[in-house]
Coordinates of C-alpha atoms in Angstrom, one line a residue:
K12 CA -13.6 25.6 25.9
I13 CA -12.2 22.2 26.8
I14 CA -13.2 18.6 26.1
V15 CA -13.7 16.5 29.1
F16 CA -13.8 12.7 28.5
D17 CA -15.9 10.5 30.9
K18 CA -13.6 9.2 33.7
E19 CA -14.3 5.6 33.0
F20 CA -13.6 6.1 29.3
T21 CA -10.4 8.0 30.1
R22 CA -9.3 5.2 32.4
E23 CA -9.9 2.7 29.6
G24 CA -7.8 4.8 27.3
D25 CA -5.0 5.1 29.8
L26 CA -5.0 1.4 30.5
Y27 CA -4.8 0.7 26.8
I28 CA -1.9 3.1 26.4
N29 CA -0.1 1.6 29.4
E30 CA -0.6 -2.0 28.2
H31 CA 0.0 -1.6 24.4
L32 CA 1.8 1.7 23.7
G33 CA 3.8 3.0 26.7
N34 CA 4.0 6.7 27.6
D35 CA 6.2 8.0 24.7
F36 CA 4.3 6.6 21.7
Y37 CA 3.5 8.4 18.4
A38 CA 0.2 8.4 16.6
I39 CA -1.0 8.8 13.0
H40 CA -4.5 9.4 11.6
L41 CA -5.1 8.1 8.1
R42 CA -8.4 9.1 6.5
S43 CA -10.0 6.7 4.1
P44 CA -9.4 7.7 0.5
E45 CA -13.0 8.4 -0.5
N46 CA -12.2 12.1 -1.1
T47 CA -9.4 14.0 -2.7
I48 CA -7.0 14.1 0.2
H49 CA -3.6 12.8 -0.7
I50 CA -1.8 10.7 1.9
D51 CA 2.0 10.6 1.4
H52 CA 2.5 6.9 2.2
E53 CA 6.2 7.1 1.6
L54 CA 6.5 9.8 4.3
I55 CA 4.4 7.6 6.6
K56 CA 6.5 4.5 5.9
D57 CA 9.7 6.4 6.3
F58 CA 8.5 7.9 9.6
I59 CA 7.5 4.4 10.9
I60 CA 10.8 2.9 9.8
S61 CA 13.0 5.7 11.2
N62 CA 11.1 5.5 14.5
K63 CA 11.2 1.7 14.9
D64 CA 12.1 2.1 18.6
K65 CA 8.8 3.8 19.3
N66 CA 5.3 2.3 19.2
I67 CA 3.1 4.0 16.6
Y68 CA -0.7 4.0 17.0
I69 CA -2.6 4.2 13.7
A70 CA -6.1 5.5 13.9
S71 CA -8.0 4.6 10.7
D72 CA -11.3 2.9 9.8
Y73 CA -9.9 1.8 6.4
K74 CA -8.9 -1.9 6.4
T75 CA -6.5 -1.4 3.4
Y76 CA -4.4 0.9 5.6
H77 CA -4.5 -1.6 8.5
D78 CA -3.2 -4.3 6.1
M79 CA -0.6 -1.9 4.7
Y80 CA 0.9 -0.8 8.0
R81 CA 0.3 -3.8 10.3
K82 CA 3.4 -5.5 8.9
Y83 CA 5.7 -3.1 10.8
G84 CA 6.5 -4.4 14.2
N85 CA 6.1 -1.1 16.0
V86 CA 2.7 -0.3 14.5
I87 CA -0.3 -0.8 16.8
I88 CA -3.8 -0.8 15.3
R89 CA -6.7 -1.3 17.7
N90 CA -9.3 -3.6 16.2
N91 CA -11.5 -4.3 19.2
K92 CA -14.4 -2.1 20.2
T93 CA -14.5 -0.1 23.4
K94 CA -16.0 -1.8 26.4
H95 CA -19.0 0.6 26.5
H96 CA -22.3 -0.8 25.3
Y97 CA -23.6 2.2 23.6
S98 CA -25.7 1.7 20.5
R99 CA -23.2 3.9 18.6
S100 CA -20.1 1.9 19.1
A101 CA -18.4 3.4 16.0
V102 CA -18.7 6.8 17.7
C103 CA -17.1 5.4 20.9
D104 CA -14.3 3.9 18.8
A105 CA -13.7 7.3 17.1
L106 CA -13.7 9.0 20.5
F107 CA -11.2 6.4 21.8
D108 CA -8.9 7.1 18.8
I109 CA -9.2 10.9 19.5
L110 CA -8.3 10.3 23.2
V111 CA -5.3 8.1 22.3
C112 CA -4.0 10.3 19.6
S113 CA -4.3 13.4 21.8
K114 CA -2.0 11.8 24.3
S115 CA 0.8 10.8 21.9
I116 CA 4.1 12.6 21.9
I117 CA 4.0 13.1 18.2
F118 CA 0.9 13.2 16.1
I119 CA 0.6 13.1 12.3
G120 CA -2.8 13.9 10.8
T121 CA -4.2 13.4 7.4
P122 CA -3.2 16.4 5.3
N123 CA -5.3 19.4 4.6
R124 CA -6.5 20.4 1.1
V125 CA -8.0 23.6 -0.1
Q126 CA -11.5 22.0 -0.4
A127 CA -11.2 18.8 1.6
N128 CA -9.9 18.5 5.1
S129 CA -10.0 15.6 7.6
S130 CA -12.2 17.0 10.3
F131 CA -11.1 14.1 12.5
S132 CA -7.4 15.0 12.3
N133 CA -8.3 18.6 12.7
F134 CA -10.3 17.8 15.9
I135 CA -7.3 15.9 17.3
Y136 CA -5.1 18.9 16.5
G137 CA -7.7 21.1 18.4
V138 CA -7.6 18.8 21.4
R139 CA -3.8 19.1 21.3
G140 CA -4.1 22.9 21.1
V141 CA -2.6 23.5 17.6
Y142 CA -5.7 23.6 15.4
E143 CA -4.9 27.0 13.8
K144 CA -1.4 26.0 12.8
A145 CA -2.4 22.6 11.5
V146 CA -5.1 24.0 9.2
S147 CA -3.0 27.0 8.0
L148 CA -2.3 27.5 4.3
E149 CA 1.3 26.6 5.0
Y150 CA 0.3 23.0 5.5
T151 CA -2.2 22.7 2.6
N152 CA -1.6 19.2 1.0
K153 CA 1.2 18.5 3.5
H154 CA 1.2 16.4 6.7
Y155 CA 1.4 18.6 9.8
I156 CA 3.6 16.8 12.4
H157 CA 2.9 18.1 15.9
S158 CA 5.3 17.2 18.7
V159 CA 4.8 18.1 22.3
L160 CA 8.6 17.9 22.7
N161 CA 9.3 20.1 19.6
V162 CA 11.3 17.2 18.1
P163 CA 11.6 17.4 14.3

């Protein structure tokens, strides 16, 4: 099965990518810390700093993470809502993040745990075609970094 985004919605995402990120950007999803998922912020910061020549899109609804990472000049965090006037704008914003993250060259999702996973990150991995690898026991409690270019 495949996911097909609405054409207007996809155009909006492509326009955002072209205007703010460029074609070879990276993306990270950071889940809010209301559960037992451990996010290795040192790994994330090192990744951002070591890739300062790339725009990095951060998908997170957790303001503390926005404040933590916005200070890096190459980090893009989208605050404004989608142009759609649906009553469920939070759902549209989440779908927008999925669309943008699915088009990144490298994607880093929130790590898996034995009893708590980020279904949002896992869904993005699924759209990217690497769900089984991302949720494997090999990556339990680790960030799975997926590159469409096979770059380490």
